[in-house]
mmCIF file of C-alpha atoms in Angstrom:
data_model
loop_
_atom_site.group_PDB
_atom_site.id
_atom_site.type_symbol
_atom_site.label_atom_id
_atom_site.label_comp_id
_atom_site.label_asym_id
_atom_site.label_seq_id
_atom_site.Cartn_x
_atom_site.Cartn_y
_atom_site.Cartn_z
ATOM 1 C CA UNK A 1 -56.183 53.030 -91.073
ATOM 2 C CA UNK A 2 -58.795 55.255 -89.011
ATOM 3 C CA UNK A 3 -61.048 52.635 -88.354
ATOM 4 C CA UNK A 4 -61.471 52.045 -84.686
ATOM 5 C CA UNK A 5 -63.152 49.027 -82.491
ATOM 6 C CA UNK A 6 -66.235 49.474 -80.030
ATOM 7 C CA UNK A 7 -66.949 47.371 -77.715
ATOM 8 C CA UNK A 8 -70.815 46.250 -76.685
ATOM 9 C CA UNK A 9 -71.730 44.777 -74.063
ATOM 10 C CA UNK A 10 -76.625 30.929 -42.065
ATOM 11 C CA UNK A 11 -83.372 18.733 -22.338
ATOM 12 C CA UNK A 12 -83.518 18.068 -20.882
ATOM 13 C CA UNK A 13 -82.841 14.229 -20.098
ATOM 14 C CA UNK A 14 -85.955 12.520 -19.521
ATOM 15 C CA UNK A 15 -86.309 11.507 -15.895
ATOM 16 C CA UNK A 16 -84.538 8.128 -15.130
ATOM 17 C CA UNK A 17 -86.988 5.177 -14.956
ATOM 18 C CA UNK A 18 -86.193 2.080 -12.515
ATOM 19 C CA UNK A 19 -86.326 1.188 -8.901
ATOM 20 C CA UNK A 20 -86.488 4.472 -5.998
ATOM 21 C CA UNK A 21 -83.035 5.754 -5.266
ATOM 22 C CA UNK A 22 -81.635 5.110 -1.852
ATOM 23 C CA UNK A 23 -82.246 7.491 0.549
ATOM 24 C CA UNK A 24 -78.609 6.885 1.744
ATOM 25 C CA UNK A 25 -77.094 10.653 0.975
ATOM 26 C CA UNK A 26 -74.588 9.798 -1.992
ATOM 27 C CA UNK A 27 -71.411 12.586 -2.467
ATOM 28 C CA UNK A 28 -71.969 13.337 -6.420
ATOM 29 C CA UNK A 29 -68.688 14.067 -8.234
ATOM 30 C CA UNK A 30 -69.259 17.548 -10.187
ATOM 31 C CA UNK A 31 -68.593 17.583 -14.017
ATOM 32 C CA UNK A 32 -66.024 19.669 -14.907
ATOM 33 C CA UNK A 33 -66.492 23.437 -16.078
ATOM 34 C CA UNK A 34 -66.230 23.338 -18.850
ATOM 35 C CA UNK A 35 -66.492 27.222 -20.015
ATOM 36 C CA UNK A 36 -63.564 27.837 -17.473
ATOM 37 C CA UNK A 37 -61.150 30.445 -19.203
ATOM 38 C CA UNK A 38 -57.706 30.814 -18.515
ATOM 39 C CA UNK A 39 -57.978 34.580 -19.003
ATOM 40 C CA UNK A 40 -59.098 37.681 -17.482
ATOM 41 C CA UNK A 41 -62.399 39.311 -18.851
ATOM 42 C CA UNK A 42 -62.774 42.950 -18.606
ATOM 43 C CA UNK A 43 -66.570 44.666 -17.796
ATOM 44 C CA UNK A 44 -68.772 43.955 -20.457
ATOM 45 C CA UNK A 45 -66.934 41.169 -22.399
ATOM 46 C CA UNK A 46 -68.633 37.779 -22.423
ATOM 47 C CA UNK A 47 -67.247 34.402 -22.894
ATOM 48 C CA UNK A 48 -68.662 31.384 -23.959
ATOM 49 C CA UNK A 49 -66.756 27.468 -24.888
ATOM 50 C CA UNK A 50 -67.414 25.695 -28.119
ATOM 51 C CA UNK A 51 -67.631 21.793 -27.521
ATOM 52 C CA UNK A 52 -65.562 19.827 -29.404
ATOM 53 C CA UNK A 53 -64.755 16.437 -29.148
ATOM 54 C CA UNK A 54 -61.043 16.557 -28.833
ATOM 55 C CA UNK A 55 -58.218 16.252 -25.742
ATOM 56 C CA UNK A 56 -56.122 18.729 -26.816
ATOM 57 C CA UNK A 57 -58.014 21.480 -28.045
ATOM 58 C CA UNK A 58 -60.583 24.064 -26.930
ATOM 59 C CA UNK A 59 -62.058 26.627 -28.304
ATOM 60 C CA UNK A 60 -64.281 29.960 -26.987
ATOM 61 C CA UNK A 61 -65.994 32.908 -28.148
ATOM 62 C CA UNK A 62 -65.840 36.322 -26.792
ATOM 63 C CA UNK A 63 -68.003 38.883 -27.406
ATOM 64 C CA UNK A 64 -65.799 42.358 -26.753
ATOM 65 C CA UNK A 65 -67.380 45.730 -25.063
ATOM 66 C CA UNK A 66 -68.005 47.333 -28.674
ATOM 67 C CA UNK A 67 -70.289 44.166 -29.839
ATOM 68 C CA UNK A 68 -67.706 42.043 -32.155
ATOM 69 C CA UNK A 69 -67.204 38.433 -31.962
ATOM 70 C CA UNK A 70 -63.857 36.622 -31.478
ATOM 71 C CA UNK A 71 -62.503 32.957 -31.833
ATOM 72 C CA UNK A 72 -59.781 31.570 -29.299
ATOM 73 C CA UNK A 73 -58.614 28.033 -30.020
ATOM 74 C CA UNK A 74 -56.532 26.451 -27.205
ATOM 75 C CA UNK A 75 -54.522 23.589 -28.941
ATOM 76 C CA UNK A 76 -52.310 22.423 -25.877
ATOM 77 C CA UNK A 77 -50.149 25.823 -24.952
ATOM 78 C CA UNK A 78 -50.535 27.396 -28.339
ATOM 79 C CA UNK A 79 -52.930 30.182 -29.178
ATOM 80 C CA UNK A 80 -54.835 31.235 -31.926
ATOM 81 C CA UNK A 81 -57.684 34.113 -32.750
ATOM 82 C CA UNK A 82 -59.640 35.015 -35.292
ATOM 83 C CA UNK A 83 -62.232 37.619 -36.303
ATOM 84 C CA UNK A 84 -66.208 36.640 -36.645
ATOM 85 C CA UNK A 85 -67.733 36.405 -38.531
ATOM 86 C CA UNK A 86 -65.233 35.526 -40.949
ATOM 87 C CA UNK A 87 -64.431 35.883 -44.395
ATOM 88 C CA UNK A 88 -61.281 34.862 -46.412
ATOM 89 C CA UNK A 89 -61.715 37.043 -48.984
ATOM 90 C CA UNK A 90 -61.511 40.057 -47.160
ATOM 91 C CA UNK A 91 -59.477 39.511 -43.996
ATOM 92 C CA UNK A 92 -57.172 37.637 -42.530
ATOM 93 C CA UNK A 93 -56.622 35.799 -39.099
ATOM 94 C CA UNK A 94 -54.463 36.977 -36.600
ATOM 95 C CA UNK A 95 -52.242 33.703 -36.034
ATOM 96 C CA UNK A 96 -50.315 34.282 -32.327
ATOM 97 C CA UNK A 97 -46.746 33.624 -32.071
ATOM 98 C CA UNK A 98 -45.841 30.253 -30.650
ATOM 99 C CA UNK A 99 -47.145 30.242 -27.597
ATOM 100 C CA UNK A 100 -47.747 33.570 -26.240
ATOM 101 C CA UNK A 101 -48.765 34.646 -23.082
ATOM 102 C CA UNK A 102 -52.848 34.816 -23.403
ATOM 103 C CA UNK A 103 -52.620 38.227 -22.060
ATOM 104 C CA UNK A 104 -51.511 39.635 -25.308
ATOM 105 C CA UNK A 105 -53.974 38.014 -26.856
ATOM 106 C CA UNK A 106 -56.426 39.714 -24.822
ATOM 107 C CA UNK A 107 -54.613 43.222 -25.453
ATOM 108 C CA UNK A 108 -54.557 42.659 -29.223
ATOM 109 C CA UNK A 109 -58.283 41.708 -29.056
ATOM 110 C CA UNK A 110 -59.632 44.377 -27.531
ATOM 111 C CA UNK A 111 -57.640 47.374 -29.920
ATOM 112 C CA UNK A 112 -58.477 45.718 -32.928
ATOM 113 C CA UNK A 113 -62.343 45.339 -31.838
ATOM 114 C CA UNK A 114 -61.849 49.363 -30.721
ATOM 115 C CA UNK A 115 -60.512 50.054 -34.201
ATOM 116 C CA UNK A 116 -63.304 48.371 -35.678
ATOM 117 C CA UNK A 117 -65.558 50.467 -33.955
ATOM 118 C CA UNK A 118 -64.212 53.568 -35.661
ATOM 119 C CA UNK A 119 -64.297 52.407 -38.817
ATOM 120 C CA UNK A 120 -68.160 51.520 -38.520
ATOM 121 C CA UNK A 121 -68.643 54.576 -36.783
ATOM 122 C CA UNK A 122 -66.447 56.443 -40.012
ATOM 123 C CA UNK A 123 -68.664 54.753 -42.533
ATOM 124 C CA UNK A 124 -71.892 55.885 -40.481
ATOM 125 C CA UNK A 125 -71.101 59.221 -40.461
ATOM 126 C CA UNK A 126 -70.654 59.794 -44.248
ATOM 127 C CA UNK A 127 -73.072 57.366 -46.422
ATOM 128 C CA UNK A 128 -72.231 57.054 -49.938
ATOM 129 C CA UNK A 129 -73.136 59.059 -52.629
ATOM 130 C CA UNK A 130 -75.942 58.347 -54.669
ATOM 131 C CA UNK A 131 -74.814 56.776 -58.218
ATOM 132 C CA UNK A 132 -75.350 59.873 -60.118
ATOM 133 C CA UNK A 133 -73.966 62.460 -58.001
ATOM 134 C CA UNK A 134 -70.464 61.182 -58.319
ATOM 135 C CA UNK A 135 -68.369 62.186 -61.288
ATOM 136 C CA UNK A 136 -66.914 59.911 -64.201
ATOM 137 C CA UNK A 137 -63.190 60.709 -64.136
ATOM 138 C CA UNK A 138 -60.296 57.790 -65.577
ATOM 139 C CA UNK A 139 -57.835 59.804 -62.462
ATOM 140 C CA UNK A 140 -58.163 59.368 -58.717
ATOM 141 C CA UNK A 141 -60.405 61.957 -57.444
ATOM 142 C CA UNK A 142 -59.817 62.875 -53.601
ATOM 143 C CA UNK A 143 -61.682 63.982 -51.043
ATOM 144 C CA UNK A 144 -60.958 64.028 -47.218
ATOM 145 C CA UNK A 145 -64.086 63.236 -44.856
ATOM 146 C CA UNK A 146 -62.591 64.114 -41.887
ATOM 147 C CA UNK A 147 -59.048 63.172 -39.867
ATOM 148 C CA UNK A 148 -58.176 59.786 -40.805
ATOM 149 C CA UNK A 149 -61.223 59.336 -43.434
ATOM 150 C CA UNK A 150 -61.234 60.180 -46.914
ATOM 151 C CA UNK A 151 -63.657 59.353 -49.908
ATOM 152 C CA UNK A 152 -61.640 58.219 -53.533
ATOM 153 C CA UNK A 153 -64.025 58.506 -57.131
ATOM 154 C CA UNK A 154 -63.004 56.903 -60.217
ATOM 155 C CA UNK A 155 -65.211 55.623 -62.904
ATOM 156 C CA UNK A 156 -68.286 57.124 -61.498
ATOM 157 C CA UNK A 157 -67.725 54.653 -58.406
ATOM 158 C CA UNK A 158 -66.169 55.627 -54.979
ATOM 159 C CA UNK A 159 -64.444 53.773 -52.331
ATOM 160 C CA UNK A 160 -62.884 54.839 -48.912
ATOM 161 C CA UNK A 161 -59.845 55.209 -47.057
ATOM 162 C CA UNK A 162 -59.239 54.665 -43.354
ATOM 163 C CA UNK A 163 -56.002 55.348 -41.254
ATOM 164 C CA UNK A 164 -54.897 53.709 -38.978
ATOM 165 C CA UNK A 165 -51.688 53.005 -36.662
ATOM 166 C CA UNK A 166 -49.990 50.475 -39.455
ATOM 167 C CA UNK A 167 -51.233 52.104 -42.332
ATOM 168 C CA UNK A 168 -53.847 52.643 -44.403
ATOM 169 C CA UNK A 169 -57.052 50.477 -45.607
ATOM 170 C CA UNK A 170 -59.268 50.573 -48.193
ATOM 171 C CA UNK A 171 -61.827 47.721 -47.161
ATOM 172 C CA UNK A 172 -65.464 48.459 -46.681
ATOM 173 C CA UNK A 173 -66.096 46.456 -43.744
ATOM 174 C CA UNK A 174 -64.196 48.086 -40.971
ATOM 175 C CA UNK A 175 -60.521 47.055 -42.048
ATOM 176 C CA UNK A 176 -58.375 44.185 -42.082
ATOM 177 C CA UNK A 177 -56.855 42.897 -38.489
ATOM 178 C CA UNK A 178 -54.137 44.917 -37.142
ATOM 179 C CA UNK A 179 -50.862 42.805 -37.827
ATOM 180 C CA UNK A 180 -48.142 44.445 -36.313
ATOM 181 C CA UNK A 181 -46.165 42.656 -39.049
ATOM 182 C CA UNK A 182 -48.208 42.913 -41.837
ATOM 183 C CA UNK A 183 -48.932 46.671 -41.574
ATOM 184 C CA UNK A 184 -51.349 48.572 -44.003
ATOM 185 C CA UNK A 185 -51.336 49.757 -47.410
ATOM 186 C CA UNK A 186 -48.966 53.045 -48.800
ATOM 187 C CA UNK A 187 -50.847 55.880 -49.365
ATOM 188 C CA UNK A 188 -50.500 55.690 -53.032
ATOM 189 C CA UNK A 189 -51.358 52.242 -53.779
ATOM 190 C CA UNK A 190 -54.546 52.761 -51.314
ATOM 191 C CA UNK A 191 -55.556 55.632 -53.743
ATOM 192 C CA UNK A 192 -55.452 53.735 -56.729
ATOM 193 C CA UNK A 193 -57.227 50.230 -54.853
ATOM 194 C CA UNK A 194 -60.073 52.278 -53.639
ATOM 195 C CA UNK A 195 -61.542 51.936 -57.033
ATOM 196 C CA UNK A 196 -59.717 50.025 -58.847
ATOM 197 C CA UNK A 197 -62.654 47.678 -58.598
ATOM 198 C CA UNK A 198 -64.872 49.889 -61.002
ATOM 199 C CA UNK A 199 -62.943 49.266 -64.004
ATOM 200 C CA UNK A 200 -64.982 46.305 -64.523
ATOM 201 C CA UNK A 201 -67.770 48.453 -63.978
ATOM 202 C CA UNK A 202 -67.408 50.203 -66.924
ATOM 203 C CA UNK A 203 -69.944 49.358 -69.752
ATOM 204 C CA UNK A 204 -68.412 48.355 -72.834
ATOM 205 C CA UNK A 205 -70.629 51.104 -74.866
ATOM 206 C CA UNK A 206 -68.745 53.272 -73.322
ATOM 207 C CA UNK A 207 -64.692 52.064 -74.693
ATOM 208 C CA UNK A 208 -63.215 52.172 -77.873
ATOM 209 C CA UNK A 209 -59.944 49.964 -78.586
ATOM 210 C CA UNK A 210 -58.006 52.430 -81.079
ATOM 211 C CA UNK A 211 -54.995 50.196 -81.609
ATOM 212 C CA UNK A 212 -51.941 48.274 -80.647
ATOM 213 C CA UNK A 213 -49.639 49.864 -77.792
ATOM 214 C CA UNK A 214 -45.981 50.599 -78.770
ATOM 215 C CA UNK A 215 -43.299 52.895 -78.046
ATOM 216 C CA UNK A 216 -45.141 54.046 -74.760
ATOM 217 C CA UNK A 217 -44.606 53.175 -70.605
ATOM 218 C CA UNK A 218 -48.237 53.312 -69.661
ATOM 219 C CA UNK A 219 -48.789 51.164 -67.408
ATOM 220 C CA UNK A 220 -52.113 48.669 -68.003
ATOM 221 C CA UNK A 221 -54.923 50.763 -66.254
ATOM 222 C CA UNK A 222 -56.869 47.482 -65.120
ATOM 223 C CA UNK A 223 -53.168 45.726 -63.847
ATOM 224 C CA UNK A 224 -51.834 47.712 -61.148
ATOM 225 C CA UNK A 225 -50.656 51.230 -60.638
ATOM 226 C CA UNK A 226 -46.754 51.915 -62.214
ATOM 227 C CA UNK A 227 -45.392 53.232 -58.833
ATOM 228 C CA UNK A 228 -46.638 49.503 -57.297
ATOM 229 C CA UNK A 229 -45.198 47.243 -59.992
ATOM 230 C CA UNK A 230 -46.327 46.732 -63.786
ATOM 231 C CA UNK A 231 -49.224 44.358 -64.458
ATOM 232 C CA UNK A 232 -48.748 40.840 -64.032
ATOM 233 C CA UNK A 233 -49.768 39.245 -67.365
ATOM 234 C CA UNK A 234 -47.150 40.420 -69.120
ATOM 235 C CA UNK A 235 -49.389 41.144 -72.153
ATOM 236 C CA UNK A 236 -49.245 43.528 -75.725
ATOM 237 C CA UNK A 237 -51.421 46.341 -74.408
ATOM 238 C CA UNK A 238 -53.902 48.027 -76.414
ATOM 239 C CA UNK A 239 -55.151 51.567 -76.641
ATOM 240 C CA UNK A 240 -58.769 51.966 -75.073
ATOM 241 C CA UNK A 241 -60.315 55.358 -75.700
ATOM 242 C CA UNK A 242 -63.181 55.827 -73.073
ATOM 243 C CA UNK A 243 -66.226 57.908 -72.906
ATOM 244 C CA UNK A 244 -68.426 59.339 -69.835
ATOM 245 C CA UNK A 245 -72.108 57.834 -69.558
ATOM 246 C CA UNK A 246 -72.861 60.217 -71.904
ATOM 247 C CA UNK A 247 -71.025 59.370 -74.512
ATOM 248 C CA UNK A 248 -68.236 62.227 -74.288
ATOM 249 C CA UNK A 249 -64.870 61.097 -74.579
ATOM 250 C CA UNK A 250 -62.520 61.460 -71.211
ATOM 251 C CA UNK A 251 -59.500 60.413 -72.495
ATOM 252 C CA UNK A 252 -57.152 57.545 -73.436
ATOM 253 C CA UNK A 253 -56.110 54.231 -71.410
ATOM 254 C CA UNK A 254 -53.719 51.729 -71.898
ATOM 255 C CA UNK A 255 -54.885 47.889 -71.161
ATOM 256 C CA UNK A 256 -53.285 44.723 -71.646
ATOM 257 C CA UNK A 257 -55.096 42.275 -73.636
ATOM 258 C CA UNK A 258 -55.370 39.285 -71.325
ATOM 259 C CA UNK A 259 -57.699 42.531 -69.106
ATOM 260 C CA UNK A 260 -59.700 43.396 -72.589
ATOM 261 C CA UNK A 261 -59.783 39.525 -73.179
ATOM 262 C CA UNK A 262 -63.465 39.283 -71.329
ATOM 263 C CA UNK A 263 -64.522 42.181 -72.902
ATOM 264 C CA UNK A 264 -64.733 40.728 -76.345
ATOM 265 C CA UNK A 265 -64.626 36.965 -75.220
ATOM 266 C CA UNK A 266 -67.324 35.672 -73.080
ATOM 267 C CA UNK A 267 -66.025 33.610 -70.290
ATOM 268 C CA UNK A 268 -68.042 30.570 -71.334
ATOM 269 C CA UNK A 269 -67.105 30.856 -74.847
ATOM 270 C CA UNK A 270 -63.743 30.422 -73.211
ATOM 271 C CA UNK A 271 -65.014 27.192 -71.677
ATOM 272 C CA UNK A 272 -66.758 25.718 -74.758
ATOM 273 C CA UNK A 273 -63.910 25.914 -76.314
ATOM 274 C CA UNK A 274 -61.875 24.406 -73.583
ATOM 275 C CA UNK A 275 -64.183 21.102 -73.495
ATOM 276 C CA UNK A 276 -64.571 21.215 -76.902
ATOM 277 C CA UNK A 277 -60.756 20.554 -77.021
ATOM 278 C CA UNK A 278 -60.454 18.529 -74.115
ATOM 279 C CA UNK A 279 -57.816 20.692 -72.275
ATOM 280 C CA UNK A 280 -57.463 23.344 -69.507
ATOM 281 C CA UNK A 281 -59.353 26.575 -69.298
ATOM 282 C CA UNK A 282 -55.903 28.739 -68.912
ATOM 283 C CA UNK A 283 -54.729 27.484 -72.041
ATOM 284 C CA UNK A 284 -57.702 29.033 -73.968
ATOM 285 C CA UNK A 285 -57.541 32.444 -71.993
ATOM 286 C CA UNK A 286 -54.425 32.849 -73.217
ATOM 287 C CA UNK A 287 -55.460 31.908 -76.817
ATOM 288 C CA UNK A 288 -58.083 33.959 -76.496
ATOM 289 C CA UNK A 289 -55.813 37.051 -75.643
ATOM 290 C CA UNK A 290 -54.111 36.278 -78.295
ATOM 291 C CA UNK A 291 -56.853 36.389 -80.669
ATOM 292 C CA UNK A 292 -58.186 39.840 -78.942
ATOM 293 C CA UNK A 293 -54.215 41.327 -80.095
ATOM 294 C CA UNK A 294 -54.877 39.589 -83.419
ATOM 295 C CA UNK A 295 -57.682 41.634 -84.175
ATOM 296 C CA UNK A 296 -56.660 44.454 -83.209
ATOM 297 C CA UNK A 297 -53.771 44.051 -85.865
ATOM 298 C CA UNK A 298 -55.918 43.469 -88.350
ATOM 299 C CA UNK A 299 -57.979 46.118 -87.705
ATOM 300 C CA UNK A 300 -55.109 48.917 -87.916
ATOM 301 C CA UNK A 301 -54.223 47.289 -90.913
ATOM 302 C CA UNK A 302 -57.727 47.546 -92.631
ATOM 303 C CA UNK A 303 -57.730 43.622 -93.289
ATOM 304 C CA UNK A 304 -61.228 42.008 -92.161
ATOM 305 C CA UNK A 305 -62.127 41.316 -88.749
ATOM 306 C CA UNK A 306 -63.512 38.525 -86.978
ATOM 307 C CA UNK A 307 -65.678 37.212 -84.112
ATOM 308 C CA UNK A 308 -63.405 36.056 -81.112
ATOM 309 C CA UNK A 309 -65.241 33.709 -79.620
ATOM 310 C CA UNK A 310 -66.281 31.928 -83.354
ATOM 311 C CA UNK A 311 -63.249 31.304 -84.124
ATOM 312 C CA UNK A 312 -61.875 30.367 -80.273
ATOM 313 C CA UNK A 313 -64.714 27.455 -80.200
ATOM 314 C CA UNK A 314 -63.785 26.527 -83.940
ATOM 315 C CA UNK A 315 -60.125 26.366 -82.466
ATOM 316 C CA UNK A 316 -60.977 23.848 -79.614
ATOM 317 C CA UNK A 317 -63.364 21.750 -82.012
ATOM 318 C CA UNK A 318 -60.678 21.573 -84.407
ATOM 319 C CA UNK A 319 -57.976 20.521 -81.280
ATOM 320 C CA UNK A 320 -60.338 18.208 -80.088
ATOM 321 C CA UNK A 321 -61.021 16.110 -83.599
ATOM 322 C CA UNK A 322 -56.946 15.944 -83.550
ATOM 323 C CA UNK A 323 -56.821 14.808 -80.365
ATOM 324 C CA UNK A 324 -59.407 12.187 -80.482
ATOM 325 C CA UNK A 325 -57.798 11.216 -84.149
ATOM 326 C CA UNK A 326 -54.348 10.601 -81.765
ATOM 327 C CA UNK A 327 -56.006 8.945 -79.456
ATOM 328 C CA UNK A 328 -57.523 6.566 -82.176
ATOM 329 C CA UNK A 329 -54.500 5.871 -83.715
ATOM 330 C CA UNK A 330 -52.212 4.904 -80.374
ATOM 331 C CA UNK A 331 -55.110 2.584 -79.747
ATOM 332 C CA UNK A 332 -54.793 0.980 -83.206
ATOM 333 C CA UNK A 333 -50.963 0.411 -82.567
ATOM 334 C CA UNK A 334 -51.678 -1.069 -79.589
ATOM 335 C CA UNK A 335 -53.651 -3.622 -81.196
ATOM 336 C CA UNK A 336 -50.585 -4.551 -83.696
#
């Protein structure tokens, strides 16, 4: 069967009333400094204690020579640092060994706030492109900036790459602490990362599900390139035919279903169907996928089609009446 799918869619104290002090000269004990650091500041770097209300632990910030902000928690001997402001979704913090003498601290502070630096002053130097100046290509396109800089397009989108000492980066806000350990990114997998994010981008005018997937290696184009490891899901794939903005057709992709699931499944149809049945959210995803591949089947077989997300809520309904009737019964034997 020819037929083929498209897819839409952040005082002082007041003075001290009472009787006139003595004029009898009182020694004063001096409260303690408490924004004394144990380390050695360099010209230009500034310092400054956090109060907290705990023996054991203190905590500073220190603003290095290029302008970024650092956290140092003292909790007895052991140090720790982080990067400000911070974000767990796109960094990390730089835990110390158990520990450590504060002077490598210090050291590791002020390369990584140097390499940040560069990578601001990388971005600076070549803006983006404007949305329609960059080509709509399904490969990897490219380009090098300059030494250590290059620019990667890939579904009309482009990211960056930066090099440095431990490897290679791909984020867009300088680039992830330097962790001697850690390290950075192969230079493949940073190619295909750069925009890998875009995929999502795509509209779904613009992507055509052809069939079922057999008999082929392709790797699912949304999962994870084949040199770093297959995609996850472990998923039927399905063919996806896409086409430029224009509508011209670039080529043919391979995508798992549980990565074309959203495409044809709305993600709160997913969770209608979910409460509608009483159970988990996961559990319907992956009914859901399952529905996407049984389309698709019944498409290449000419048989008639139907609307995902219909018959995913008429599915949790359903499993909710059953499991209410269960629940109704167990109660009854109780009773007995």
């Amino acid at each position: 069967m020819n037929e083929q799918l498209s897819l839409l869619d952040l005082i002082e104290e007041p003075p001290t009333t009472g009787p006139a002090a003595s004029t009898e000269t009182v020694e004063k004990a001096e409260p303690p400094q408490r924004n004394w650091f144990p380390g050695t500041l360099q010209s230009g770097e500034t310092i400054v204690e956090i109060p907290l209300d705990h023996p054991f632990t203190r905590q500073w910030t220190l603003t290095t020579v290029g302008g970024f902000d650092y956290r140092l928690t003292r909790v007895c001997d052991a140090w720790s640092v982080k990067r400000l402001p911070h974000d767990s979704g796109r960094g990390s913090d730089y835990v110390a060994e158990l520990e450590p003498p504060l002077a490598k601290i210090m050291d590791w502070i002020r390369r990584d706030s140097r390499w940040r630096r560069t990578s601001r002053e990388r971005f600076a130097r070549h803006p983006h492109l404007p949305g329609g100046e960059i080509p709509f290509t399904l490969e990897p396109v490219v380009t090098r900036l300059e030494d250590g800089f290059w620019r990667v397009t890939r579904y009309g989108h482009e990211g960056r790459i930066s090099a440095y000492p431990w490897g290679y980066e791909v984020l867009d806000n300088g680039c992830l602490p330097e962790d001697e350990k850690k390290g950075g990114l192969k230079w493949d997998y940073a190619v295909w990362s750069a925009t890998a994010w875009a995929w999502s981008l795509v509209h779904n005018s613009q992507l055509t599900v052809t069939g079922t997937n057999w008999n082929t290696r392709a790797e699912c184009a949304a999962g994870g390139p084949g040199f770093a490891g297959s995609c996850k899901t472990w998923q039927p794939s399905l063919k996806v035919q896409v086409a430029d903005h224009s509508g011209r057709t670039l080529g043919q992709v391979v995508v798992c279903v549980s990565h074309m699931r959203d495409r044809f499944v709305p993600k709160h149809a997913v969770e209608r169907a979910a409460t509608a049945a009483g159970g988990k959210s996961s559990v319907w995803e992956e009914r859901a996928a399952e529905l996407v591949w049984d389309l698709v089947c019944r498409m290449e077989r000419g048989q008639p089609l139907f609307d995902v997300g219909e018959q995913l809520l008429n599915e949790g309904v359903a499993a909710g009446f059953t499991a209410a009737e269960r629940a109704r019964r167990a109660a009854e034997r109780k009773k007995r």
